[in-house]
GROMACS .gro file of C-alpha atoms in nm:
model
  147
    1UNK     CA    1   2.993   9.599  10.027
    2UNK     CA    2   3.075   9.304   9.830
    3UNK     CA    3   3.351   9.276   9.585
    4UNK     CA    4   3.269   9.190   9.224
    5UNK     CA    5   3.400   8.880   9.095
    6UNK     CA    6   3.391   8.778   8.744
    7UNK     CA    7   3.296   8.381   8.685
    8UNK     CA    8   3.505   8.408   8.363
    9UNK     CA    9   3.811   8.553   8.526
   10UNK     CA   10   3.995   8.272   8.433
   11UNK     CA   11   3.899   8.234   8.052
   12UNK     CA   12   3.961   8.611   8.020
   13UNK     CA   13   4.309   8.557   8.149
   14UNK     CA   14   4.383   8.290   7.915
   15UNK     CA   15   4.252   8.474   7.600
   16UNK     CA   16   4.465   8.767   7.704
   17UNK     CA   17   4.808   8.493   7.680
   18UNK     CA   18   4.647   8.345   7.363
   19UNK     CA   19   4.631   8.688   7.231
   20UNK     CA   20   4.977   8.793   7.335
   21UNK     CA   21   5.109   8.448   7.186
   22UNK     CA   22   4.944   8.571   6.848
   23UNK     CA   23   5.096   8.849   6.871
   24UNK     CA   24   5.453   8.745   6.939
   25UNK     CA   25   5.389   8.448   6.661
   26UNK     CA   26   5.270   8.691   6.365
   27UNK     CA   27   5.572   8.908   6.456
   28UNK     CA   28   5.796   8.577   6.392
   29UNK     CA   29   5.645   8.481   6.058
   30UNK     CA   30   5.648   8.862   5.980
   31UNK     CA   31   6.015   8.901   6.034
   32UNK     CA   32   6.088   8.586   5.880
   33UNK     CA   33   5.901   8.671   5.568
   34UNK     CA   34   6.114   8.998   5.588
   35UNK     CA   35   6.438   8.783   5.558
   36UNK     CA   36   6.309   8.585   5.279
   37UNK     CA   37   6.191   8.902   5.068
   38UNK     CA   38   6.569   9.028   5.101
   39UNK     CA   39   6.699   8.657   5.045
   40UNK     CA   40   6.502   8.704   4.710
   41UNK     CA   41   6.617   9.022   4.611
   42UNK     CA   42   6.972   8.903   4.695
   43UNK     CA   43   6.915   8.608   4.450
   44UNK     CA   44   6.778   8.856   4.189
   45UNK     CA   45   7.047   9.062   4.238
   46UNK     CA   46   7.294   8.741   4.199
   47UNK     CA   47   7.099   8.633   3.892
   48UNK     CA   48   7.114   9.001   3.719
   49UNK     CA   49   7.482   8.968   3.739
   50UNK     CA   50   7.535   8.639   3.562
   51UNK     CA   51   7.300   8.736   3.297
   52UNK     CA   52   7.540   9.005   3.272
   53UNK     CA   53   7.811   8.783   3.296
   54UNK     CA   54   7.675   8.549   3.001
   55UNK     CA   55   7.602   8.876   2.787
   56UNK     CA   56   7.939   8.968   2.782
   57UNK     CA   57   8.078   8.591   2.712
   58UNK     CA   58   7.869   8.647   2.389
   59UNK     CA   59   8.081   8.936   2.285
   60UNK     CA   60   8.414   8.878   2.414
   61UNK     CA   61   8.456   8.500   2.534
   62UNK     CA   62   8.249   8.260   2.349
   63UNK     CA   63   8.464   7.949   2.508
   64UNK     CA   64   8.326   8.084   2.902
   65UNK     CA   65   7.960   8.135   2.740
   66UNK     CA   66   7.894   7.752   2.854
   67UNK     CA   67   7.984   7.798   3.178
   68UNK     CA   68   7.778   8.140   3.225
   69UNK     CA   69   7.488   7.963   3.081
   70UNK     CA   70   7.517   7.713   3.369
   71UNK     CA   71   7.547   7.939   3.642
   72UNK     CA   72   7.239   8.181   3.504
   73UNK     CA   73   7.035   7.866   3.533
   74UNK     CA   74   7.175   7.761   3.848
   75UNK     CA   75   7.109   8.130   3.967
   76UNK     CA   76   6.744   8.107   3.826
   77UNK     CA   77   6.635   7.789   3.973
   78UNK     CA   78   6.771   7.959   4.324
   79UNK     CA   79   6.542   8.257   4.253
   80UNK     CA   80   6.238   8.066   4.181
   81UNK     CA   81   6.292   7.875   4.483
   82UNK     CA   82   6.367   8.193   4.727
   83UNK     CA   83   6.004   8.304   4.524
   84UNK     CA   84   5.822   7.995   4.615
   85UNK     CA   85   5.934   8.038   4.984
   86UNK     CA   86   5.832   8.385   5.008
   87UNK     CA   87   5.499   8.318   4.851
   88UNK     CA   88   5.453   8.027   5.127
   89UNK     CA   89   5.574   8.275   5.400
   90UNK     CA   90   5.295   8.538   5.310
   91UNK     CA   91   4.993   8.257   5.308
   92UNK     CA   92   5.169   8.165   5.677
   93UNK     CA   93   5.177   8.545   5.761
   94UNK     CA   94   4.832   8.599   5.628
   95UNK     CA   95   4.679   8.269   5.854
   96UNK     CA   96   4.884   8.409   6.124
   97UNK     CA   97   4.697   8.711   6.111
   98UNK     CA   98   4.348   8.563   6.037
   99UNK     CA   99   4.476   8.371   6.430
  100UNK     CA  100   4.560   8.711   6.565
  101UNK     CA  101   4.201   8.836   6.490
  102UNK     CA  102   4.048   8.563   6.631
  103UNK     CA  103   4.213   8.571   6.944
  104UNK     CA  104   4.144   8.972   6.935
  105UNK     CA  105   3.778   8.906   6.891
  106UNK     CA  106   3.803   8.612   7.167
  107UNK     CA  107   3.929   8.831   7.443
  108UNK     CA  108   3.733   9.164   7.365
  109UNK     CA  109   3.388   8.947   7.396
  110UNK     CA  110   3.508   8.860   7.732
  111UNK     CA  111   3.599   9.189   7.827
  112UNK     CA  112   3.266   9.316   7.689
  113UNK     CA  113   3.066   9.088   7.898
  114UNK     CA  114   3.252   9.129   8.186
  115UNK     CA  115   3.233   9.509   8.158
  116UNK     CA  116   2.842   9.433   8.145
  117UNK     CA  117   2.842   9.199   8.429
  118UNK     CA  118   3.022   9.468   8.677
  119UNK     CA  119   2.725   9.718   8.587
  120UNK     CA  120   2.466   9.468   8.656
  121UNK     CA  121   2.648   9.397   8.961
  122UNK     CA  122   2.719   9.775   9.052
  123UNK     CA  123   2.338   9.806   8.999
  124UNK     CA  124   2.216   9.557   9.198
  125UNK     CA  125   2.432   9.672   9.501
  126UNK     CA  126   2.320  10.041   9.434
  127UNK     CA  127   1.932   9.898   9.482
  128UNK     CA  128   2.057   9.694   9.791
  129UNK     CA  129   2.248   9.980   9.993
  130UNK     CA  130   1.929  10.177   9.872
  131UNK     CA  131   1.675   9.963  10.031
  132UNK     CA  132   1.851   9.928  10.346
  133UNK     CA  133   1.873  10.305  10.357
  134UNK     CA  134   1.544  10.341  10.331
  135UNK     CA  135   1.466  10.081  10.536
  136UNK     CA  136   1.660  10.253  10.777
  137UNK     CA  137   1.499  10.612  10.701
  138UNK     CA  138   1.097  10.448  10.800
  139UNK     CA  139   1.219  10.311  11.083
  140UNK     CA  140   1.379  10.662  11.250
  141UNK     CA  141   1.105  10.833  11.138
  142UNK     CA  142   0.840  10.529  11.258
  143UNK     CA  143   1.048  10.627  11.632
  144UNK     CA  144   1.014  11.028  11.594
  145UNK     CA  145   0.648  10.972  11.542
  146UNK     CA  146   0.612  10.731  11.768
  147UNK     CA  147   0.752  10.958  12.063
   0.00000   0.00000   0.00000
């Protein structure tokens, strides 16, 4: 009986690593958008405590109040910027994962079709090994009758 062989064996096998290398890329951006989330509630956490800082220059040391002012700012910019970056890390996460898909979709069509093409094959060889049993069946009984 022969074997099946898929003609797209090869492209199957390659969508497979293309879909693995999605994989292992989305769970790079994802982890690095993790860092940058805690970055950026680190900076929040940094900026909550020289607004603090500058609230209490207010009441108690008016001559530091400059210098808290400074450092709030300073702090804020840093936040904003630790913001921006985790807003461009989700849009990389999110086309990361729009890639994944694709490559999902990619590799299940080819598994589909060659899922169909081993039951057309399986078929076909069912029909063969068929007709040569029945081939096989008229001609012992074309000798029984003939004797």
């Amino acid at each position: 009986m022969p074997k099946f062989k898929f003609r797209l064996e090869a492209a199957l096998s390659l969508a497979k690593r293309s879909l693995e290398e999605q994989q292992r890329r989305l769970a790079h951006e994802t982890q690095k958008l993790f860092q940058l989330r805690e970055a950026c509630q680190e900076q929040e956490r940094v900026w909550q405590f020289a607004l603090e800082g500058q609230k209490e220059a207010c009441q108690s040391s008016p001559q530091d109040l400059g210098l808290w002012q400074t450092f709030t700012q300073k702090q804020l910019e840093l936040l904003r910027q630790r913001e921006k970056q985790v807003l461009q890390q989700e849009d990389i996460v999110e086309r990361q994962r729009e890639r994944l898909l694709e490559a999902h979709q990619d590799s299940e069509k080819l598994k589909k079709l060659r899922e169909k093409k081993k039951i057309v094959f399986n078929l076909k060889e069912q029909r063969r090994e068929q007709a040569v049993l029945d081939e096989a069946g008229q001609i012992m009984f074309g000798r029984r009758n003939s004797s």
